[in-house]
Amino acid sequence: MTTARSISILGATGSIGDSTSDIVLANPDAFHVAALVGYSNVEKLAERACMLNAKRAIIADERHYKSLKEALSGHAIDVAAGRLAVIDCASEPVDLVVCAMVGSPGIEPAMAAITAGNTIALANKEALVCAGAVMTKHAAENGVRILPLDSEHNALFQVFEEPNRESIEKLTVTASGGPFRTWSTEQIKTAKLSDALNHPNWTMGQKVTIDSATLANKGLEVIEAHHLFAMGPDQIDVVVHPQSIIHGMVHYKDGSVLAQLGMPDMRTPIAAALAWPDRFEAPQVQRLDLARLANLTFEPPDLQRFPMLKLAFDAMREGRAAPALFNAANEVAVRAFVDGRCAFHQIATIVAKTIEDAGGGTASSVFATLEDVLAADRLGQRIANAVVKDRLYS
Ligand code: MG
C-alpha cells in the first residue's frame, strides 16, 4: 500500500475499537485517522485520540462533552458531541468508516456513511439485521462496498467467489455454542449474569457476550449473512464448532467447501477488512497450530435449548419488519436480564411475545426506507418494554 488512507472509527472505545487500534498501530503508514467516536468513555476516547493522532474526537452521549473538551485541552483535536455530530462524522468523506457502535443506534451513522459514498467496514450487525434490504440497496445505489468485520462474515467474504455466485449452494456460519452449550434446559433456567458473561473463546462487549450465550448473536449473524451475500434464507446454516477455529464456510455445487481458519482473535478479520484487497500484518495474533489443537469438533445447534436462534430464522424468513422487531426486543430483554428484571431463559419468551404482539413482519405495511426501519425498531422497543414491565412472559 503506497498512500495512507483516511479512516474514521465509530465505536472506538469498545472491543472492536481496541482491535482496530491495534491493527492501525501495527501498520502505521497505512492510515491517518480522521475521527474517533465513542459512546460515553471519555478517558479512553481521549487517550485513544492522542495515541492514534486523530483529527477529531466525538462523544455520542452529549452529557460528556465538557469532560472530553477538558481531557483534550492543549491537543490539536477537534471535539464534538451528540447524535448529530456522530452522523456528521460518518458523512465526512474518508476512505473507510469502521462502524462498530453497539445496537440500533449504529444504523443511522452507517446509512449516513453510505450516503456520503464512504466504504464501510461493518461490525454493527444490528444495522444490517434491521435495515438489511434498505441498507444493501442504498449501498448499491451509491456504489459503496460493505466490508464485513464480524469474524464469520469476514471469513465468508474471504472465500466467497463473487464471479461464481451461481455455483454457490450454501453458506455455513460457525458458532462456538457459548457458555451454555452443554447445559440442559433446566440448568439454563438457573443461569446467572456471571454465567452468561463467561464466554469460552471470545472477549467481547457485554451485549454481544449475552447474545452469544442465548445464540441470538448467531441468529443476528444469519440474518446479516443473508443480506451481505444476497443468499436465500434456506442457503444459510449454522454449525456449532466449540473451538472457534473455522469461522465460516462456502459450499460450492461441485462439492468443494472453502473455509477460513484462524485463532479466535478479532484482529485477524479486522486486518483483512482494513487492508482489503491487500493484506496487512497482525503481529499480535497468535498463529494457528492445528497439530497442537489436534481436534476440531462440530455439532448441530439445538433450537430447543436455544430458541433465540429459531426465532431469528423465523424472523429472517418472514422478512420486512420482523428482524428489526427481533433485534429491538432482544436489546430490551438483554437489558432487563442485565438489570435483574427477568431470568436468562425469559429473554426468548420476551422476544417471541413482542414479535407476536407487533404482528411480525406485517407490523409495517411498507418497509422500504430508513424511517420504516427506525419505526419498527421503536415499535419493537415499546412493546418489549411493556412486555417486561407487565411481566407478560413466563
Ligand atoms: Mg461473530
Short mmCIF file of C-alpha atoms and ligand atoms in Angstrom, two decimals:
data_model
loop_
_atom_site.label_atom_id
_atom_site.label_comp_id
_atom_site.label_asym_id
_atom_site.label_seq_id
_atom_site.Cartn_x
_atom_site.Cartn_y
_atom_site.Cartn_z
CA MET A 1 0.00 0.00 0.00
CA THR A 2 1.62 3.25 -1.08
CA THR A 3 -0.51 6.15 0.12
CA ALA A 4 -2.08 6.38 3.55
CA ARG A 5 -5.88 6.17 3.56
CA SER A 6 -8.18 8.16 5.82
CA ILE A 7 -10.24 6.26 8.36
CA SER A 8 -12.94 7.12 10.91
CA ILE A 9 -13.79 4.71 13.69
CA LEU A 10 -17.32 4.76 15.13
CA GLY A 11 -17.29 2.75 18.33
CA ALA A 12 -13.63 3.44 19.02
CA THR A 13 -13.76 2.64 22.74
CA GLY A 14 -15.36 -0.81 22.54
CA SER A 15 -13.66 -4.14 21.97
CA ILE A 16 -13.76 -3.76 18.16
CA GLY A 17 -12.27 -0.29 18.65
CA ASP A 18 -9.45 -1.86 20.70
CA SER A 19 -8.65 -4.40 18.00
CA THR A 20 -8.94 -1.82 15.21
CA SER A 21 -6.49 0.44 17.05
CA ASP A 22 -4.02 -2.44 17.34
CA ILE A 23 -4.16 -3.01 13.58
CA VAL A 24 -3.85 0.70 12.76
CA LEU A 25 -0.85 0.97 15.09
CA ALA A 26 0.74 -2.17 13.64
CA ASN A 27 0.50 -0.67 10.13
CA PRO A 28 1.45 2.94 10.85
CA ASP A 29 1.88 4.05 7.24
CA ALA A 30 -1.44 2.69 6.07
CA PHE A 31 -3.87 5.15 7.66
CA HIS A 32 -4.39 8.59 9.03
CA VAL A 33 -7.25 8.80 11.47
CA ALA A 34 -9.88 11.40 10.63
CA ALA A 35 -12.20 10.86 13.59
CA LEU A 36 -12.93 8.63 16.54
CA VAL A 37 -16.40 8.22 18.04
CA GLY A 38 -17.03 6.80 21.50
CA TYR A 39 -20.28 6.43 23.38
CA SER A 40 -19.51 7.57 26.93
CA ASN A 41 -15.98 6.53 27.89
CA VAL A 42 -14.31 9.95 27.84
CA GLU A 43 -10.99 8.89 29.29
CA LYS A 44 -10.46 6.08 26.81
CA LEU A 45 -11.63 8.15 23.84
CA ALA A 46 -9.26 11.00 24.72
CA GLU A 47 -6.34 8.66 25.26
CA ARG A 48 -7.02 6.81 22.01
CA ALA A 49 -7.45 10.03 20.02
CA CYS A 50 -3.99 11.13 21.14
CA MET A 51 -2.45 7.72 20.54
CA LEU A 52 -3.87 7.45 17.00
CA ASN A 53 -3.25 11.10 16.23
CA ALA A 54 -6.91 11.65 15.33
CA LYS A 55 -8.15 14.96 13.93
CA ARG A 56 -11.50 14.79 15.74
CA ALA A 57 -12.96 13.05 18.77
CA ILE A 58 -16.71 12.76 19.21
CA ILE A 59 -18.60 11.53 22.22
CA ALA A 60 -22.10 10.27 21.37
CA ASP A 61 -23.54 10.96 24.82
CA GLU A 62 -23.51 14.76 24.84
CA ARG A 63 -23.53 14.99 28.62
CA HIS A 64 -19.82 14.17 28.41
CA TYR A 65 -18.93 16.98 26.02
CA LYS A 66 -17.34 19.19 28.67
CA SER A 67 -15.20 16.49 30.19
CA LEU A 68 -13.97 15.40 26.75
CA LYS A 69 -13.14 19.00 25.92
CA GLU A 70 -11.17 19.26 29.18
CA ALA A 71 -9.42 15.93 28.62
CA LEU A 72 -8.24 17.08 25.20
CA SER A 73 -7.43 20.68 26.02
CA GLY A 74 -3.99 21.59 24.71
CA HIS A 75 -4.23 18.98 21.94
CA ALA A 76 -4.96 19.86 18.33
CA ILE A 77 -8.00 17.59 18.27
CA ASP A 78 -11.47 18.92 17.45
CA VAL A 79 -14.12 17.86 19.94
CA ALA A 80 -17.85 17.38 19.34
CA ALA A 81 -20.74 15.55 20.99
CA GLY A 82 -24.20 14.17 20.36
CA ARG A 83 -26.10 12.06 17.86
CA LEU A 84 -25.96 14.63 15.07
CA ALA A 85 -22.21 15.06 15.49
CA VAL A 86 -21.83 11.29 15.10
CA ILE A 87 -23.90 11.30 11.91
CA ASP A 88 -21.95 14.29 10.69
CA CYS A 89 -18.70 12.45 11.33
CA ALA A 90 -19.92 9.38 9.42
CA SER A 91 -20.81 11.68 6.49
CA GLU A 92 -17.38 13.24 6.29
CA PRO A 93 -15.65 11.90 3.15
CA VAL A 94 -12.98 9.37 4.11
CA ASP A 95 -11.63 6.20 2.54
CA LEU A 96 -13.06 3.94 5.21
CA VAL A 97 -15.55 4.19 8.07
CA VAL A 98 -15.41 1.46 10.70
CA CYS A 99 -18.97 1.04 12.01
CA ALA A 100 -18.63 -0.64 15.38
CA MET A 101 -21.25 1.06 17.52
CA VAL A 102 -23.44 -1.21 19.63
CA GLY A 103 -27.03 -1.94 18.67
CA SER A 104 -29.62 0.01 16.73
CA PRO A 105 -28.07 3.48 17.43
CA GLY A 106 -25.48 2.42 14.84
CA ILE A 107 -28.00 2.29 11.99
CA GLU A 108 -28.25 6.00 11.15
CA PRO A 109 -24.49 6.68 11.15
CA ALA A 110 -23.88 3.64 8.92
CA MET A 111 -26.54 4.85 6.48
CA ALA A 112 -25.05 8.36 6.56
CA ALA A 113 -21.60 6.98 5.72
CA ILE A 114 -23.10 5.15 2.74
CA THR A 115 -24.94 8.27 1.59
CA ALA A 116 -21.60 10.09 1.59
CA GLY A 117 -20.13 7.33 -0.59
CA ASN A 118 -17.77 6.10 2.12
CA THR A 119 -16.70 2.47 2.08
CA ILE A 120 -17.77 0.96 5.38
CA ALA A 121 -16.28 -1.83 7.45
CA LEU A 122 -19.29 -3.03 9.38
CA ALA A 123 -19.19 -4.67 12.79
CA ASN A 124 -22.57 -3.35 13.87
CA LYS A 125 -24.63 -6.37 12.85
CA GLU A 126 -27.86 -4.84 14.16
CA ALA A 127 -27.68 -2.29 11.32
CA LEU A 128 -27.83 -4.98 8.66
CA VAL A 129 -30.34 -7.06 10.58
CA CYS A 130 -32.82 -4.22 10.94
CA ALA A 131 -32.12 -2.31 7.78
CA GLY A 132 -30.68 -5.10 5.61
CA ALA A 133 -32.69 -4.64 2.42
CA VAL A 134 -32.75 -0.85 2.79
CA MET A 135 -29.04 -0.66 3.54
CA THR A 136 -27.78 -3.01 0.82
CA LYS A 137 -29.96 -1.22 -1.76
CA HIS A 138 -28.65 2.14 -0.57
CA ALA A 139 -25.07 0.85 -0.78
CA ALA A 140 -25.60 -0.47 -4.32
CA GLU A 141 -27.13 2.84 -5.42
CA ASN A 142 -24.18 4.78 -4.00
CA GLY A 143 -21.58 2.36 -5.30
CA VAL A 144 -20.47 1.67 -1.73
CA ARG A 145 -18.87 -1.57 -0.67
CA ILE A 146 -19.72 -3.01 2.73
CA LEU A 147 -16.72 -4.87 4.13
CA PRO A 148 -17.74 -7.29 6.89
CA LEU A 149 -15.81 -7.08 10.16
CA ASP A 150 -17.72 -9.75 12.03
CA SER A 151 -15.38 -12.77 12.13
CA GLU A 152 -17.86 -15.17 10.50
CA HIS A 153 -18.84 -12.79 7.72
CA ASN A 154 -15.31 -11.71 7.09
CA ALA A 155 -14.42 -15.41 6.80
CA LEU A 156 -17.23 -15.90 4.27
CA PHE A 157 -16.14 -12.76 2.42
CA GLN A 158 -12.63 -14.17 2.07
CA VAL A 159 -13.80 -17.43 0.45
CA PHE A 160 -16.93 -16.22 -1.38
CA GLU A 161 -16.12 -16.24 -5.11
CA GLU A 162 -18.38 -13.49 -6.37
CA PRO A 163 -17.94 -14.40 -10.08
CA ASN A 164 -19.06 -17.95 -9.21
CA ARG A 165 -22.04 -16.84 -7.14
CA GLU A 166 -24.37 -19.08 -9.20
CA SER A 167 -22.26 -22.08 -8.23
CA ILE A 168 -22.67 -21.49 -4.51
CA GLU A 169 -25.00 -23.88 -2.76
CA LYS A 170 -24.96 -22.52 0.75
CA LEU A 171 -23.05 -20.69 3.48
CA THR A 172 -22.22 -22.06 6.89
CA VAL A 173 -21.73 -19.74 9.85
CA THR A 174 -19.96 -21.40 12.76
CA ALA A 175 -20.96 -20.86 16.40
CA SER A 176 -18.90 -21.57 19.49
CA GLY A 177 -22.09 -22.60 21.25
CA GLY A 178 -21.41 -20.14 24.07
CA PRO A 179 -21.09 -20.90 27.78
CA PHE A 180 -24.32 -22.96 27.95
CA ARG A 181 -23.55 -25.32 25.06
CA THR A 182 -23.58 -28.36 27.32
CA TRP A 183 -26.22 -27.13 29.81
CA SER A 184 -29.67 -28.74 30.00
CA THR A 185 -32.87 -26.70 29.63
CA GLU A 186 -33.32 -26.93 33.42
CA GLN A 187 -29.76 -25.74 34.08
CA ILE A 188 -30.18 -22.85 31.63
CA LYS A 189 -33.16 -21.68 33.69
CA THR A 190 -30.79 -21.15 36.61
CA ALA A 191 -28.18 -19.21 34.59
CA LYS A 192 -26.86 -16.09 36.31
CA LEU A 193 -25.44 -12.96 34.69
CA SER A 194 -21.90 -14.02 35.59
CA ASP A 195 -22.50 -17.40 33.86
CA ALA A 196 -23.74 -15.68 30.71
CA LEU A 197 -20.75 -13.34 30.66
CA ASN A 198 -18.31 -16.21 30.86
CA HIS A 199 -17.67 -16.81 27.14
CA PRO A 200 -15.31 -19.72 26.41
CA ASN A 201 -13.41 -18.29 23.39
CA TRP A 202 -14.02 -14.63 22.66
CA THR A 203 -13.54 -11.46 24.69
CA MET A 204 -16.30 -9.07 23.65
CA GLY A 205 -18.65 -6.40 24.92
CA GLN A 206 -21.44 -7.29 27.36
CA LYS A 207 -24.36 -7.20 24.90
CA VAL A 208 -22.74 -9.47 22.33
CA THR A 209 -21.49 -11.84 25.03
CA ILE A 210 -25.01 -12.36 26.35
CA ASP A 211 -26.25 -12.70 22.77
CA SER A 212 -23.65 -15.41 22.32
CA ALA A 213 -25.00 -17.24 25.36
CA THR A 214 -28.60 -17.22 24.04
CA LEU A 215 -27.36 -17.81 20.45
CA ALA A 216 -29.26 -14.63 19.49
CA ASN A 217 -25.89 -13.44 18.22
CA LYS A 218 -25.76 -16.34 15.78
CA GLY A 219 -29.33 -15.57 14.75
CA LEU A 220 -28.39 -11.95 14.06
CA GLU A 221 -25.38 -13.19 12.11
CA VAL A 222 -27.50 -15.49 9.96
CA ILE A 223 -29.72 -12.53 9.01
CA GLU A 224 -26.61 -10.41 8.47
CA ALA A 225 -25.18 -13.06 6.08
CA HIS A 226 -28.50 -13.26 4.23
CA HIS A 227 -28.24 -9.54 3.38
CA LEU A 228 -24.48 -9.21 2.95
CA PHE A 229 -24.19 -12.07 0.49
CA ALA A 230 -27.69 -11.90 -1.03
CA MET A 231 -28.34 -15.58 -0.26
CA GLY A 232 -31.78 -17.05 0.41
CA PRO A 233 -32.87 -17.96 3.95
CA ASP A 234 -32.53 -21.66 3.11
CA GLN A 235 -28.97 -21.19 1.85
CA ILE A 236 -27.54 -20.33 5.26
CA ASP A 237 -26.98 -22.72 8.11
CA VAL A 238 -25.24 -22.82 11.46
CA VAL A 239 -22.91 -25.45 12.84
CA VAL A 240 -21.66 -25.43 16.41
CA HIS A 241 -17.87 -25.62 16.47
CA PRO A 242 -16.69 -25.13 20.06
CA GLN A 243 -13.03 -24.40 19.22
CA SER A 244 -13.90 -21.34 17.04
CA ILE A 245 -11.10 -22.04 14.55
CA ILE A 246 -13.19 -22.28 11.37
CA HIS A 247 -15.21 -19.07 11.17
CA GLY A 248 -17.23 -19.55 8.01
CA MET A 249 -17.57 -21.86 5.01
CA VAL A 250 -18.86 -21.50 1.48
CA HIS A 251 -20.22 -24.69 -0.11
CA TYR A 252 -19.98 -24.88 -3.90
CA LYS A 253 -22.11 -27.02 -6.19
CA ASP A 254 -19.10 -29.14 -7.19
CA GLY A 255 -18.80 -30.35 -3.61
CA SER A 256 -15.92 -28.04 -2.70
CA VAL A 257 -16.16 -26.31 0.64
CA LEU A 258 -13.92 -23.29 1.18
CA ALA A 259 -13.33 -22.30 4.79
CA GLN A 260 -11.38 -19.56 6.52
CA LEU A 261 -9.47 -20.61 9.63
CA GLY A 262 -7.67 -18.65 12.28
CA MET A 263 -7.34 -18.22 16.01
CA PRO A 264 -10.39 -16.59 17.64
CA ASP A 265 -8.95 -13.08 17.60
CA MET A 266 -10.88 -10.16 16.09
CA ARG A 267 -7.66 -8.57 14.90
CA THR A 268 -7.48 -11.06 12.01
CA PRO A 269 -10.87 -10.23 10.40
CA ILE A 270 -10.29 -6.53 11.14
CA ALA A 271 -6.87 -6.62 9.47
CA ALA A 272 -8.38 -8.45 6.49
CA ALA A 273 -11.19 -5.89 6.12
CA LEU A 274 -8.99 -2.84 6.65
CA ALA A 275 -6.38 -3.99 4.16
CA TRP A 276 -8.77 -5.35 1.52
CA PRO A 277 -8.00 -6.08 -1.29
CA ASP A 278 -4.45 -6.26 0.11
CA ARG A 279 -3.24 -7.90 3.32
CA PHE A 280 -1.94 -6.33 6.50
CA GLU A 281 0.25 -7.62 9.26
CA ALA A 282 -1.39 -8.62 12.52
CA PRO A 283 1.70 -9.41 14.56
CA GLN A 284 -0.23 -9.62 17.84
CA VAL A 285 -2.36 -12.55 16.67
CA GLN A 286 -1.32 -15.98 17.89
CA ARG A 287 -0.58 -18.30 14.96
CA LEU A 288 -2.73 -21.32 14.26
CA ASP A 289 -1.11 -24.65 15.10
CA LEU A 290 -3.51 -27.40 14.04
CA ALA A 291 -1.31 -30.26 15.21
CA ARG A 292 -1.25 -28.80 18.69
CA LEU A 293 -5.00 -28.19 18.67
CA ALA A 294 -5.49 -31.79 17.46
CA ASN A 295 -9.29 -31.74 17.45
CA LEU A 296 -11.86 -29.64 15.69
CA THR A 297 -15.38 -30.78 16.51
CA PHE A 298 -18.81 -29.95 15.12
CA GLU A 299 -22.42 -30.47 16.18
CA PRO A 300 -25.83 -29.20 15.06
CA PRO A 301 -27.31 -26.30 17.04
CA ASP A 302 -30.09 -27.26 19.47
CA LEU A 303 -33.04 -24.99 18.67
CA GLN A 304 -35.00 -26.36 21.62
CA ARG A 305 -32.48 -25.28 24.23
CA PHE A 306 -31.62 -22.13 22.28
CA PRO A 307 -34.96 -20.80 20.99
CA MET A 308 -33.46 -17.39 20.09
CA LEU A 309 -31.76 -18.99 17.09
CA LYS A 310 -35.07 -20.42 15.88
CA LEU A 311 -36.79 -17.06 16.39
CA ALA A 312 -34.09 -15.40 14.30
CA PHE A 313 -34.51 -17.91 11.46
CA ASP A 314 -38.29 -17.34 11.60
CA ALA A 315 -37.79 -13.55 11.52
CA MET A 316 -35.42 -13.85 8.55
CA ARG A 317 -37.96 -15.96 6.61
CA GLU A 318 -40.76 -13.56 7.49
CA GLY A 319 -38.63 -10.58 6.47
CA ARG A 320 -39.66 -6.91 6.35
CA ALA A 321 -40.14 -5.60 9.92
CA ALA A 322 -39.66 -8.97 11.67
CA PRO A 323 -35.85 -8.87 12.01
CA ALA A 324 -35.98 -5.29 13.35
CA LEU A 325 -38.59 -6.36 15.91
CA PHE A 326 -36.47 -9.38 16.85
CA ASN A 327 -33.47 -7.14 17.36
CA ALA A 328 -35.29 -4.41 19.29
CA ALA A 329 -36.99 -6.91 21.59
CA ASN A 330 -33.68 -8.65 22.17
CA GLU A 331 -31.97 -5.38 23.13
CA VAL A 332 -34.71 -4.64 25.66
CA ALA A 333 -34.75 -8.20 27.01
CA VAL A 334 -30.96 -8.34 27.39
CA ARG A 335 -31.05 -5.06 29.32
CA ALA A 336 -33.81 -6.48 31.53
CA PHE A 337 -31.70 -9.57 32.19
CA VAL A 338 -28.60 -7.49 33.00
CA ASP A 339 -30.70 -5.36 35.39
CA GLY A 340 -32.11 -8.46 37.08
CA ARG A 341 -35.67 -7.85 35.83
CA CYS A 342 -36.01 -11.19 34.04
CA ALA A 343 -34.34 -14.58 34.01
CA PHE A 344 -31.95 -15.65 31.28
CA HIS A 345 -34.35 -18.08 29.60
CA GLN A 346 -37.08 -15.41 29.58
CA ILE A 347 -35.13 -13.34 27.04
CA ALA A 348 -36.56 -15.65 24.37
CA THR A 349 -40.12 -15.50 25.69
CA ILE A 350 -39.99 -11.69 25.78
CA VAL A 351 -38.77 -11.60 22.18
CA ALA A 352 -41.36 -14.12 20.93
CA LYS A 353 -44.19 -12.26 22.70
CA THR A 354 -43.03 -8.90 21.28
CA ILE A 355 -42.90 -10.14 17.68
CA GLU A 356 -46.31 -11.77 18.09
CA ASP A 357 -47.91 -8.67 19.65
CA ALA A 358 -46.43 -6.43 16.95
CA GLY A 359 -47.86 -8.56 14.16
CA GLY A 360 -44.49 -9.84 12.96
CA GLY A 361 -43.23 -8.79 9.53
CA THR A 362 -46.54 -7.13 8.70
CA ALA A 363 -46.11 -4.62 11.54
CA SER A 364 -45.28 -2.10 8.83
CA SER A 365 -47.27 -2.19 5.57
CA VAL A 366 -44.39 -0.71 3.62
CA PHE A 367 -40.82 -1.39 4.61
CA ALA A 368 -38.61 0.46 2.19
CA THR A 369 -36.95 3.40 3.90
CA LEU A 370 -34.72 4.15 6.85
CA GLU A 371 -37.74 5.75 8.52
CA ASP A 372 -39.66 2.44 8.27
CA VAL A 373 -36.70 0.66 9.84
CA LEU A 374 -36.45 3.13 12.73
CA ALA A 375 -40.24 2.96 13.24
CA ALA A 376 -40.08 -0.85 13.50
CA ASP A 377 -37.20 -0.50 15.95
CA ARG A 378 -39.20 1.92 18.12
CA LEU A 379 -42.31 -0.28 17.94
CA GLY A 380 -40.31 -3.33 19.00
CA GLN A 381 -38.74 -1.43 21.90
CA ARG A 382 -42.07 -0.03 23.06
CA ILE A 383 -43.83 -3.41 23.02
CA ALA A 384 -40.88 -5.25 24.56
CA ASN A 385 -40.65 -2.68 27.36
CA ALA A 386 -44.36 -3.19 28.07
CA VAL A 387 -43.94 -6.97 27.99
CA VAL A 388 -41.10 -6.69 30.54
CA LYS A 389 -42.86 -4.14 32.74
CA ASP A 390 -46.17 -6.02 32.90
CA ARG A 391 -44.40 -9.38 33.10
CA LEU A 392 -46.31 -10.69 30.06
CA TYR A 393 -43.91 -13.61 29.75
CA SER A 394 -43.12 -16.75 31.64
MG MG B 1 -19.41 -13.03 15.12
#
